[in-house]
Coordinates of C-alpha atoms in Angstrom, one line a residue:
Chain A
X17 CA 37.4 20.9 -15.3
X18 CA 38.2 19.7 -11.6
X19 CA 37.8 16.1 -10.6
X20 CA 34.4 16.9 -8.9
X21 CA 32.9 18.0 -12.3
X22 CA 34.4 14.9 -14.0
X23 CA 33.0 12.4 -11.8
X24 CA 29.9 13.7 -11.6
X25 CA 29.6 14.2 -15.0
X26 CA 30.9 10.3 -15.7
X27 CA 28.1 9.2 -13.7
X28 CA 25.3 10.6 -15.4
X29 CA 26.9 10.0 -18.6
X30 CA 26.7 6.6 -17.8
X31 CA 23.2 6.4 -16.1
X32 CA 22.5 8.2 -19.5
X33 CA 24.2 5.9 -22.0
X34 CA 26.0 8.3 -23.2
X35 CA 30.1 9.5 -23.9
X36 CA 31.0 11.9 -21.1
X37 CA 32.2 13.8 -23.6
X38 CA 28.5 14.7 -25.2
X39 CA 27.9 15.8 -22.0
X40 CA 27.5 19.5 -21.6
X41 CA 26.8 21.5 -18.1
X42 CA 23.9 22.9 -19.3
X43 CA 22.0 19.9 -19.7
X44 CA 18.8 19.4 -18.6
X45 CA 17.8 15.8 -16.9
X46 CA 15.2 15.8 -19.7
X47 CA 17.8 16.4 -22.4
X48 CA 20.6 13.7 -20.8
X49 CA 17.1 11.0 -21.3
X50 CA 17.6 9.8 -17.7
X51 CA 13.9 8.5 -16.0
X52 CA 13.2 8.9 -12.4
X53 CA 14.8 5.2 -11.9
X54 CA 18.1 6.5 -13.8
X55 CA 18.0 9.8 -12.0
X56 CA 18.0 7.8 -8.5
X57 CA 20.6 5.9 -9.0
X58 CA 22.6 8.5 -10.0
X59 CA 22.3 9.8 -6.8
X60 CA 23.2 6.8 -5.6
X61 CA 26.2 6.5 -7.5
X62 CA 27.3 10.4 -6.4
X63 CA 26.3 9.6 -2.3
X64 CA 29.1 6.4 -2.7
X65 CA 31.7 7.7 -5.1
X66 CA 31.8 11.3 -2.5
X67 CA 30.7 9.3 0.9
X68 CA 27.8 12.6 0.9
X69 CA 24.2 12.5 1.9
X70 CA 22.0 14.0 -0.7
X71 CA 19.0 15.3 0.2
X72 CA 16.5 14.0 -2.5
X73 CA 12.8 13.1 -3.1
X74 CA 11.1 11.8 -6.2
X75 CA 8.5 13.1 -4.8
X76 CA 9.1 17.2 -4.4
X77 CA 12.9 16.9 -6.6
X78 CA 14.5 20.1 -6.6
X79 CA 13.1 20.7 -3.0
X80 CA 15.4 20.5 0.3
X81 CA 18.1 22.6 -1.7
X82 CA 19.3 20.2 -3.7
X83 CA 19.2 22.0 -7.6
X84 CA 18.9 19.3 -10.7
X85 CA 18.0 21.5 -13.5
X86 CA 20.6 20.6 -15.1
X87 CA 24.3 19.3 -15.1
X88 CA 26.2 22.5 -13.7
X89 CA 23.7 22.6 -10.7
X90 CA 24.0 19.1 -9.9
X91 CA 27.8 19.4 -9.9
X92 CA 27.5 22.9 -7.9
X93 CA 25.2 20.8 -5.3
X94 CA 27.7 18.1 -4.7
X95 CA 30.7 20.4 -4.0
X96 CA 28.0 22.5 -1.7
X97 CA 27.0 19.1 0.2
X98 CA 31.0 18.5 0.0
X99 CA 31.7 21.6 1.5
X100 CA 29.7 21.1 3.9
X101 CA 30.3 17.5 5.1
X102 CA 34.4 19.2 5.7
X103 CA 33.4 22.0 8.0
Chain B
X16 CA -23.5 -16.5 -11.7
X17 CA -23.9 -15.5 -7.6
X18 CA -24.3 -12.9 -5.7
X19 CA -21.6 -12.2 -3.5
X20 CA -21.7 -10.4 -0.1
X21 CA -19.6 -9.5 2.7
X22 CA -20.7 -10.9 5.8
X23 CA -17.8 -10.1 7.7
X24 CA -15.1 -7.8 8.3
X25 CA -12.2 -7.4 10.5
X26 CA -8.6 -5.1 11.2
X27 CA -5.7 -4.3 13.0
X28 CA -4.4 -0.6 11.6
X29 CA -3.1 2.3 12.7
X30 CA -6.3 3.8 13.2
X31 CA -7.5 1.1 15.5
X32 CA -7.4 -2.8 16.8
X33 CA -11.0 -3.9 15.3
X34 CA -13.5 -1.9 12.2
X35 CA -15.8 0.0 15.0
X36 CA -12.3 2.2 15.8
X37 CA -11.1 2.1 12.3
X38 CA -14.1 3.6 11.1
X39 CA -14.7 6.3 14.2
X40 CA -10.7 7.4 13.0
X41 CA -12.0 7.7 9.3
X42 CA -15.1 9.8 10.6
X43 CA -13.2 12.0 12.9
X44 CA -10.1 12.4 10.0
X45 CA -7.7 11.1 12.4
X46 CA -4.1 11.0 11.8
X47 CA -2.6 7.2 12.8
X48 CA 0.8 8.2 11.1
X49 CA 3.5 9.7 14.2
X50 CA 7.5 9.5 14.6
X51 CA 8.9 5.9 13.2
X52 CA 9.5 3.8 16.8
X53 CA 11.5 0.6 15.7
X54 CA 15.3 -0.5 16.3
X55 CA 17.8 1.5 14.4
X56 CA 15.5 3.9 13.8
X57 CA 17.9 6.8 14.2
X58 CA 20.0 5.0 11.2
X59 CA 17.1 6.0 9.2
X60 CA 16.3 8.7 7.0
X61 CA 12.8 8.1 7.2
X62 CA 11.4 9.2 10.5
X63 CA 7.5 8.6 10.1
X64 CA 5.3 5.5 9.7
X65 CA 1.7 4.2 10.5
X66 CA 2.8 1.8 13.1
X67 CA 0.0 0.0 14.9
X68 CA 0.4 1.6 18.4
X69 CA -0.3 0.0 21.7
X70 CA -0.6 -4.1 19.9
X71 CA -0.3 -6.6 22.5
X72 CA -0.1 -10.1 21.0
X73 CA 0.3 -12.1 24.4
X74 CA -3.0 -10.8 25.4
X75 CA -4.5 -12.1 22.0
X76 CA -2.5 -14.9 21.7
X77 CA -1.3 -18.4 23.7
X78 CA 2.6 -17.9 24.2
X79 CA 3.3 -21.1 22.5
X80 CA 1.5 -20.0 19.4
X81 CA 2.4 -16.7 19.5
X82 CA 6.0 -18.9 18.8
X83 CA 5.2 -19.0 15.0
X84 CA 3.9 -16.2 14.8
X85 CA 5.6 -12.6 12.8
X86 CA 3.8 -9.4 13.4
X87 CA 2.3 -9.5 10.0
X88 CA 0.7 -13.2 11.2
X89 CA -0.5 -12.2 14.7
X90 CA -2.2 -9.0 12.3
X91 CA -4.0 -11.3 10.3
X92 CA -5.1 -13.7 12.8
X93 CA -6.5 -10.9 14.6
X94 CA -8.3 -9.5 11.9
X95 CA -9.9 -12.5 11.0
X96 CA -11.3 -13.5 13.9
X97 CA -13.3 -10.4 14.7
X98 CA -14.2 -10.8 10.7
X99 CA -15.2 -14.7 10.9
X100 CA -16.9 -14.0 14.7
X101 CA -19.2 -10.7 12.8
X102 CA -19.7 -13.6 10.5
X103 CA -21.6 -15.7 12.6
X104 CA -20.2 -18.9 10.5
X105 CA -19.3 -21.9 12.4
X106 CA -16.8 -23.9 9.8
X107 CA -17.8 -27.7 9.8
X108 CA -19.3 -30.4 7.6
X109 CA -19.5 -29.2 3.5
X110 CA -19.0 -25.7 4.3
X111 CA -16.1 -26.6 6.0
X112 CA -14.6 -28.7 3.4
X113 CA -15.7 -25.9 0.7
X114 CA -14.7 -22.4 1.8
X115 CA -11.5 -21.4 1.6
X116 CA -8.5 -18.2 2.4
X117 CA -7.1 -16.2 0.1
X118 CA -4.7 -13.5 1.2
X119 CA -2.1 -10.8 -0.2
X120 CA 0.9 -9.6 1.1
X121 CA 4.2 -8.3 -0.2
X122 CA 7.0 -8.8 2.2
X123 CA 5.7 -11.8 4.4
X124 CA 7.4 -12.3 7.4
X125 CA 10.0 -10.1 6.9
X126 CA 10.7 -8.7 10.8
X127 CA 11.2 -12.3 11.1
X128 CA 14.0 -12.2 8.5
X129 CA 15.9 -8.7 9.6
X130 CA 16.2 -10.6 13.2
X131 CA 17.4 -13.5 12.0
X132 CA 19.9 -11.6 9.3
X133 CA 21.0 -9.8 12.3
X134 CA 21.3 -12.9 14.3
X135 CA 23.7 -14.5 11.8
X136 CA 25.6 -11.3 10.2
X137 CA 25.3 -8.7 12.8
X138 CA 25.9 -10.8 15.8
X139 CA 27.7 -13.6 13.7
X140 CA 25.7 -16.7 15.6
X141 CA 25.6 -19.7 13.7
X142 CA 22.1 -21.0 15.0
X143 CA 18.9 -19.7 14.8
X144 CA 15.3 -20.4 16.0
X145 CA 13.8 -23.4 14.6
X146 CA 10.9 -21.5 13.6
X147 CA 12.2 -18.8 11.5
X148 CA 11.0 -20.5 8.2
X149 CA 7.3 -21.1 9.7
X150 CA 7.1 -17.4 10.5
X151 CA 8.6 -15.6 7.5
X152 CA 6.7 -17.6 4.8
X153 CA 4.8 -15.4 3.1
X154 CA 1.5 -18.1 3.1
X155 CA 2.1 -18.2 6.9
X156 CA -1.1 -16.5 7.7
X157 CA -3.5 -18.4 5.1
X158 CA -2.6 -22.0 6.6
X159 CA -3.1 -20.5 10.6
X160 CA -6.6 -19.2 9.8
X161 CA -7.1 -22.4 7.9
X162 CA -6.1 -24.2 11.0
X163 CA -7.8 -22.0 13.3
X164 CA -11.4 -22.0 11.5
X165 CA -11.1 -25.0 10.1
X166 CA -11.2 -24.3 6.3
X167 CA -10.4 -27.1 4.4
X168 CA -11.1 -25.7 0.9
X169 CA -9.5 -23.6 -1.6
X170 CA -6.1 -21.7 0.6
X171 CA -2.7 -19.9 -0.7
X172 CA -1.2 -16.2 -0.7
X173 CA -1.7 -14.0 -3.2
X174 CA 1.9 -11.6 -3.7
X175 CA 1.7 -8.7 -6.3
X176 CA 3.0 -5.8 -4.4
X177 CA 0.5 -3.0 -3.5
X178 CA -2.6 -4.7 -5.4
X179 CA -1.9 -7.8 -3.1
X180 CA -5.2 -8.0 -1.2
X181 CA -6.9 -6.4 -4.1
X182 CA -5.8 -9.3 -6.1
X183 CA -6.7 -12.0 -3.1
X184 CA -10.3 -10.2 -2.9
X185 CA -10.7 -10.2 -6.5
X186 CA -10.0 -14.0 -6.2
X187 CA -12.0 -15.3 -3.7
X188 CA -15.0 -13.3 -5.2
X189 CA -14.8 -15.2 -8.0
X190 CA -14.5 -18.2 -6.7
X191 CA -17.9 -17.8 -4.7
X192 CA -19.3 -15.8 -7.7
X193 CA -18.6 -19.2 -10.2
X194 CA -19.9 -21.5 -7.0
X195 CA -16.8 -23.0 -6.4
X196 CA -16.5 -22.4 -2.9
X197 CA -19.8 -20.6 -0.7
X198 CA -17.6 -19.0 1.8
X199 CA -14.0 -16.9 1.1
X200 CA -12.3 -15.5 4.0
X201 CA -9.8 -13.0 2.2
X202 CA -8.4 -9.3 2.6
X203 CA -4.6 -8.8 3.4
X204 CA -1.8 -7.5 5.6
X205 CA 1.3 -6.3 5.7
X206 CA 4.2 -5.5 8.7
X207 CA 7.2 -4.0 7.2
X208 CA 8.1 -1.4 9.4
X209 CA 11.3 -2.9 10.8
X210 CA 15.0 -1.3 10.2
X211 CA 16.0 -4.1 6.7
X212 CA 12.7 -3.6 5.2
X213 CA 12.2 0.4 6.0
X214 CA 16.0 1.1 4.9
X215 CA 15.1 -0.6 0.7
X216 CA 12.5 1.8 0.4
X217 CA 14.6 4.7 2.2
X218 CA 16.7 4.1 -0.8
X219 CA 13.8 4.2 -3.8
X220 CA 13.7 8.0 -2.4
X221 CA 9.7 7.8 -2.7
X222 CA 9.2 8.5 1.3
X223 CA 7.3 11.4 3.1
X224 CA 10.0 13.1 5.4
X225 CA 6.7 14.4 7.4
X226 CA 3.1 13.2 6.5
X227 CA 1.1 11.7 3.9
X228 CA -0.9 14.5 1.9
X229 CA -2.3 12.9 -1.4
X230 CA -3.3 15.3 -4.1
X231 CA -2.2 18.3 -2.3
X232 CA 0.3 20.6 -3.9
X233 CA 2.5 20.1 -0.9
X234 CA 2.3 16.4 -0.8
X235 CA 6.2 15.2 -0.2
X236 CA 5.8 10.9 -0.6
X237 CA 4.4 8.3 0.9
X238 CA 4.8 7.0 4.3
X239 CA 4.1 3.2 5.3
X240 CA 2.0 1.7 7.6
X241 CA 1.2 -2.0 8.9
X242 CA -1.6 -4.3 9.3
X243 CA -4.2 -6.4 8.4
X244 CA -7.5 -6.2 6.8
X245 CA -9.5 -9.4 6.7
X246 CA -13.4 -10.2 5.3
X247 CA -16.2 -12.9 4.9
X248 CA -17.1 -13.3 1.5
X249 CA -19.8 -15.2 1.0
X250 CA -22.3 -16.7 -1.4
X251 CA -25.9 -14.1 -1.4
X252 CA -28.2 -16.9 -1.0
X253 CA -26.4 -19.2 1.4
X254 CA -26.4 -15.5 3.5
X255 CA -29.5 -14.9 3.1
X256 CA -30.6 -18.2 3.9
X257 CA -29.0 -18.0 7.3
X258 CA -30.4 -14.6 7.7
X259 CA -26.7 -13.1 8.4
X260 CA -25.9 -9.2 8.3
X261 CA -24.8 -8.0 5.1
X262 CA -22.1 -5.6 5.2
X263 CA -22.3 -4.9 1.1
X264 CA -22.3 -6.7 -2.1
X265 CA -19.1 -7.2 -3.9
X266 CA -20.3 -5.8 -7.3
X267 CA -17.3 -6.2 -9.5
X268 CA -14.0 -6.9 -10.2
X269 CA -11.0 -6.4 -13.1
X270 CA -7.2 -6.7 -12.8
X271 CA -4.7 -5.9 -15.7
X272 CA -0.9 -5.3 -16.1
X273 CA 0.4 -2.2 -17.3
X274 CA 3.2 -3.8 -19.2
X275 CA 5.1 -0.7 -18.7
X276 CA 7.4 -0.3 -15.8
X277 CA 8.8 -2.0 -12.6
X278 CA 8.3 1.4 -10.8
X279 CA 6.6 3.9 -12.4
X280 CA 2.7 4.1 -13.4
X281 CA 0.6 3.9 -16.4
X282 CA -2.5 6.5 -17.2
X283 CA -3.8 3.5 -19.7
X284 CA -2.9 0.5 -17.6
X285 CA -5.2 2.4 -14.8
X286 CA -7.9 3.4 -16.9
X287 CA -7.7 -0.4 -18.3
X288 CA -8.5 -1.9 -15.2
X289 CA -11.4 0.9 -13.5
X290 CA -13.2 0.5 -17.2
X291 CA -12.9 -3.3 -16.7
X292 CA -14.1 -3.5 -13.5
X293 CA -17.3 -1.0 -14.2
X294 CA -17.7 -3.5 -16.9
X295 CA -17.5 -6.5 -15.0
X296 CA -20.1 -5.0 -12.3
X297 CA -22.4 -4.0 -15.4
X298 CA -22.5 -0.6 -14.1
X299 CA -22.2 3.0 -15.8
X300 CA -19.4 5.3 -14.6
X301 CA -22.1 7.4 -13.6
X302 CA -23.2 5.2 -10.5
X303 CA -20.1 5.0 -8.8
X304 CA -20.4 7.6 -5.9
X305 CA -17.0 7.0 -4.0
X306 CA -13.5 6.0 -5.2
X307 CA -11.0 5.2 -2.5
X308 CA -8.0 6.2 -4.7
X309 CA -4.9 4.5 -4.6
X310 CA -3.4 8.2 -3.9
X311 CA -0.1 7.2 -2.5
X312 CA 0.8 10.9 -2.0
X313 CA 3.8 10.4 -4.5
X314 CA 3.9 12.8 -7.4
X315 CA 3.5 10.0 -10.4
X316 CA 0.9 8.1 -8.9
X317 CA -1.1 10.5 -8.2
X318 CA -1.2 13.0 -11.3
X319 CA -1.4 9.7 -13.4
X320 CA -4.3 8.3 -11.1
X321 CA -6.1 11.7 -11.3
X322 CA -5.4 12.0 -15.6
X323 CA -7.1 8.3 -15.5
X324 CA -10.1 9.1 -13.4
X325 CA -10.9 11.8 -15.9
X326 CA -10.3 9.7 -18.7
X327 CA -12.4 6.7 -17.6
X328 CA -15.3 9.1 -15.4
X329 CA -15.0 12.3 -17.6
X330 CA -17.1 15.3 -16.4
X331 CA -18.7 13.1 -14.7
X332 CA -15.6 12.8 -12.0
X333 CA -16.4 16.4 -11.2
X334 CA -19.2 14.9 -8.8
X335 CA -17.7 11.9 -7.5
X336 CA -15.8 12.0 -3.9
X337 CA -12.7 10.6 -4.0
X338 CA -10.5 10.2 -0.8
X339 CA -7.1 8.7 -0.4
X340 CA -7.2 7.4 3.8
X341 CA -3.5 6.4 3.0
X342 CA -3.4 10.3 4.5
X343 CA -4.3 8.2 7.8
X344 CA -3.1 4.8 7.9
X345 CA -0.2 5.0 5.6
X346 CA 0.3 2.6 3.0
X347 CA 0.2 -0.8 3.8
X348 CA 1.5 -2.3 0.9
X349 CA -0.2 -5.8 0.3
X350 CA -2.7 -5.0 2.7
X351 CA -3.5 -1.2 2.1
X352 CA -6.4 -2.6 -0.7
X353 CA -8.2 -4.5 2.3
X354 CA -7.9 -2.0 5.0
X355 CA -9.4 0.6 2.4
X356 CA -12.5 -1.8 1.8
X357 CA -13.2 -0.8 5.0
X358 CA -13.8 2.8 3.7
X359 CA -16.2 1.8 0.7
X360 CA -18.2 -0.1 3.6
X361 CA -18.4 2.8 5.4
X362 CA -19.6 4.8 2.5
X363 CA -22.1 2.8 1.5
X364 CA -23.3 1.6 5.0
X365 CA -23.2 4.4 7.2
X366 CA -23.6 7.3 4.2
X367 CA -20.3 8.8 5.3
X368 CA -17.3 9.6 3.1
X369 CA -13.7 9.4 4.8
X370 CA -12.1 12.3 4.0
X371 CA -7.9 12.9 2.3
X372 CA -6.3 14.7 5.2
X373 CA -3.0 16.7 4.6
X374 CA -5.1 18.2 2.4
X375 CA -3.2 22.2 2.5
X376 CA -3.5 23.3 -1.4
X377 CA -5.3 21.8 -4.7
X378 CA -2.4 20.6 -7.0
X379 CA -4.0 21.5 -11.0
X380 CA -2.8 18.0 -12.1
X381 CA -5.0 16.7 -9.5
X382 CA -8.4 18.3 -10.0
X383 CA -10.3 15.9 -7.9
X384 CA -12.8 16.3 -5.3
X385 CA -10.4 14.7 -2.6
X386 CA -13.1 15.1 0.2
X387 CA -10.1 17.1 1.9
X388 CA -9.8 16.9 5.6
X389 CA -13.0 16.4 7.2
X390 CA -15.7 13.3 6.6
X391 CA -18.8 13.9 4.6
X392 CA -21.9 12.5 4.7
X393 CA -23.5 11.3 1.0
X394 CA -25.4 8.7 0.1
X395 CA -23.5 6.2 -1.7
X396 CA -24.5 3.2 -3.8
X397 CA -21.3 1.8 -5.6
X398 CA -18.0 2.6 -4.3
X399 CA -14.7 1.6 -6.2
X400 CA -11.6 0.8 -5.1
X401 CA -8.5 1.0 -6.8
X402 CA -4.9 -0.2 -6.0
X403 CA -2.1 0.2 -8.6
X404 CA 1.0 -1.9 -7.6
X405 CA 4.4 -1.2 -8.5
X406 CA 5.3 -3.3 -11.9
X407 CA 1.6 -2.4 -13.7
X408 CA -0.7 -4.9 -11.5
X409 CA -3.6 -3.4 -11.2
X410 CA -6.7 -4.2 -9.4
X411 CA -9.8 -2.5 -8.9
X412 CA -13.0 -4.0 -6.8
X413 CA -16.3 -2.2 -6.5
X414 CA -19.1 -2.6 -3.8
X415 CA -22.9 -1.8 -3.8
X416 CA -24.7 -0.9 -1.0
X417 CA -27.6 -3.9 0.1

């Protein structure tokens, strides 16, 4: 697992009260318990710790190509936005 | 108990400077919201607002006053005196020393405060104005119509987010319903749309990159607007007595807390405080023949304000127009209840129904008759409106046509 993954993962693990460890990619928001409130400042959290702009709307989520069914998609997101903010 | 009636109304809003314009933009389903024109703006990620377009204060205003005076202030001054002059009232002698103001607002004077933050962090000064306190406090308005019509009775700011003026006209119709004070001016504003108060909600991640479009499929957030919404409430018999104009009765009136979340909604704490309200106005469900829906355009309020509508009208609901006109004016926050009055007036007045615009497809979690995109005439009796704030204060008022 690269740093990217671990960070990302530490964030909503922590949003989520939970051990990073019991944190599996396939995770759903639903399944890691985290509320609209939790869910934005995890987003928060990710725009600091990677100095990115995330694209994200309570109101349409998932819209504006930024994927957060689950954990793996989140991560994939970031290093997209990532990618992006280096070309 | 009274009677209480509305004798006066008044407003400065994106859709116009006084009610006649105001109403003429609900009629035609006009769109006040456009591209966000402040300072900064280009530092923001949101790029549309209801700003009040065209407002100039040293035309309403002497320069010395207009001194102490933030936008949200010069608003609600405006507001009320077209409201107090439809009136008719002259404030002197026991009416004077008995009627009162009661407003709601959320953020105060708070274009007041990002000037003078910038002042002292941005530009590092150590000296401000003398008269930044004056103009940011959030009672600033209250005490200048005070002063201005010389109210000497019951006065203070009411501040519960986005029931504010809800929860100020709720007030002062109670105070002249018990017979405490004959006359209430009351209503609301709001003026946030500046770079420090725009940038907090930015972050919440709640905001319309485009357009307001409550209850549509598409809808994509809220977007905010600014002004004031000011009325004369006053006691039935003292305005019948003087043979004044009576814009509509205020029927009825409940507020409750959710006791649920600082940010999100409550199906229960909503259908606590419509049921409370028909209940206060000793009316049926079946009456009510518009609801000016909170309809913020988010995706929570608005499938939990549609779920309680159901709950509280059931099939009933199926007949009743209900419009959200934040589509036109944006939400103003603590003033969005008062401005929106203006449509249950218009209902039951003039027999016409402002329509939702944005409206492009029906959402199924929001099967509602949204009255989507063009005005329709009905004959209204009661009219409901509701305004559910963020942290569960609620507050619903209803009007019957006279």
């Amino acid at each position: 697992m690269n740093d990217i993954s671990k960070t990302v993962i530490a964030i909503l693990a922590e949003q989520a009260m939970l051990d990073p460890a019991e944190v599996d990619g396939s995770m759903t928001i639903e399944a890691l318990g985290l509320d609209s409130l939790a869910l934005v400042e995890a987003i928060f959290a990710i725009e600091e710790r990677f100095d990115i702009s995330i694209p994200f709307n309570s109101a349409e989520p998932g819209a504006a190509g930024f994927d957060i069914s689950s954990v793996d998609s989140i991560i994939a997101a970031v290093k997209g936005l990532m990618a992006q903010e280096a070309a | 108990m009274g009677r209480v009636v509305i004798t006066g109304a008044g407003t400065v809003n994106p859709l116009g400077q006084n009610v006649p314009d105001t109403l003429a933009g609900f009629r035609e389903g006009r769109c006040g919201i456009g591209p966000l024109d402040i300072r900064d703006a280009h530092r923001l990620r949101i790029s549309v607002a209801g700003q009040v377009q065209g407002w100039t204060p040293e035309a309403h205003f002497d320069a010395k006053d207009l001194g102490l005076y933030d936008r949200v202030t010069q608003f609600t001054l405006w507001a009320a005196a077209e409201a107090v002059a439809q009136s008719g009232l002259v404030f002197d002698g026991a009416l004077a020393e008995q009627s009162g103001v009661i407003l709601g607002n959320s953020g105060g004077g708070l274009s007041t405060i990002d000037d003078n933050y910038r002042t002292v962090y941005e530009q590092g000064k150590d000296k401000v104005h003398p008269f930044v306190v004056p103009r940011l406090m959030n009672s600033a308005g209250v005490s200048h119509i005070s002063m201005i019509h010389g109210l000497l009775g019951p006065s203070f700011t009411v501040s519960s987010a986005c029931a504010s003026s809800n929860h100020a006209m709720g007030l002062a119709f109670h105070m002249v319903r018990s017979g405490m004070a004959p006359v209430m001016v009351t209503g609301g504003a709001e003026a946030m749309l500046c770079f420090g108060g725009l940038k907090a909600w930015e972050g919440l991640r709640v905001m319309s990159p485009d357009a307001c479009r409550p209850f549509s499929a598409t809808r994509s957030g809220m977007v905010q607007g600014e002004g004031a919404g000011i009325f004369v409430f006053e006691d039935c018999d003292h305005a019948r007595a003087r043979g004044a104009e009576i814009l509509a009765e205020v029927a009825g009136f409940a507020m409750a807390a959710d006791a649920h979340s600082i940010v999100m909604p409550s199906r229960e704490g909503a259908v606590r405080v419509m049921a409370r309200a028909l209940q206060d106005a000793g009316l049926p469900p079946e009456v009510i023949g518009y609801v000016n829906a909170h309809g913020t355009g988010t995706l929570a309020n608005d499938r939990t304000e549609c779920a309680a509508l159901h709950d509280v009208f059931g099939p009933h609901i199926n007949h009743v127009p209900v419009s959200s006109t934040k589509s036109m004016h944006g939400h103003l926050i603590g003033g969005t209840g008062a401005v929106e009055l203006l449509a249950c007036i218009m209902a039951l007045r003039d027999g016409v129904i402002a329509p939702t615009i944005g409206f492009e497809r029906a959402d199924p979690d929001c099967n509602l008759d949204v009255v989507p995109n063009t005005a329709r005439e009905a004959r209204v009796d009661v009219a409901m409106s509701n305004a559910f704030a963020f942290g569960g204060l609620n507050a619903a008022i209803i009007l019957k046509r006279v």
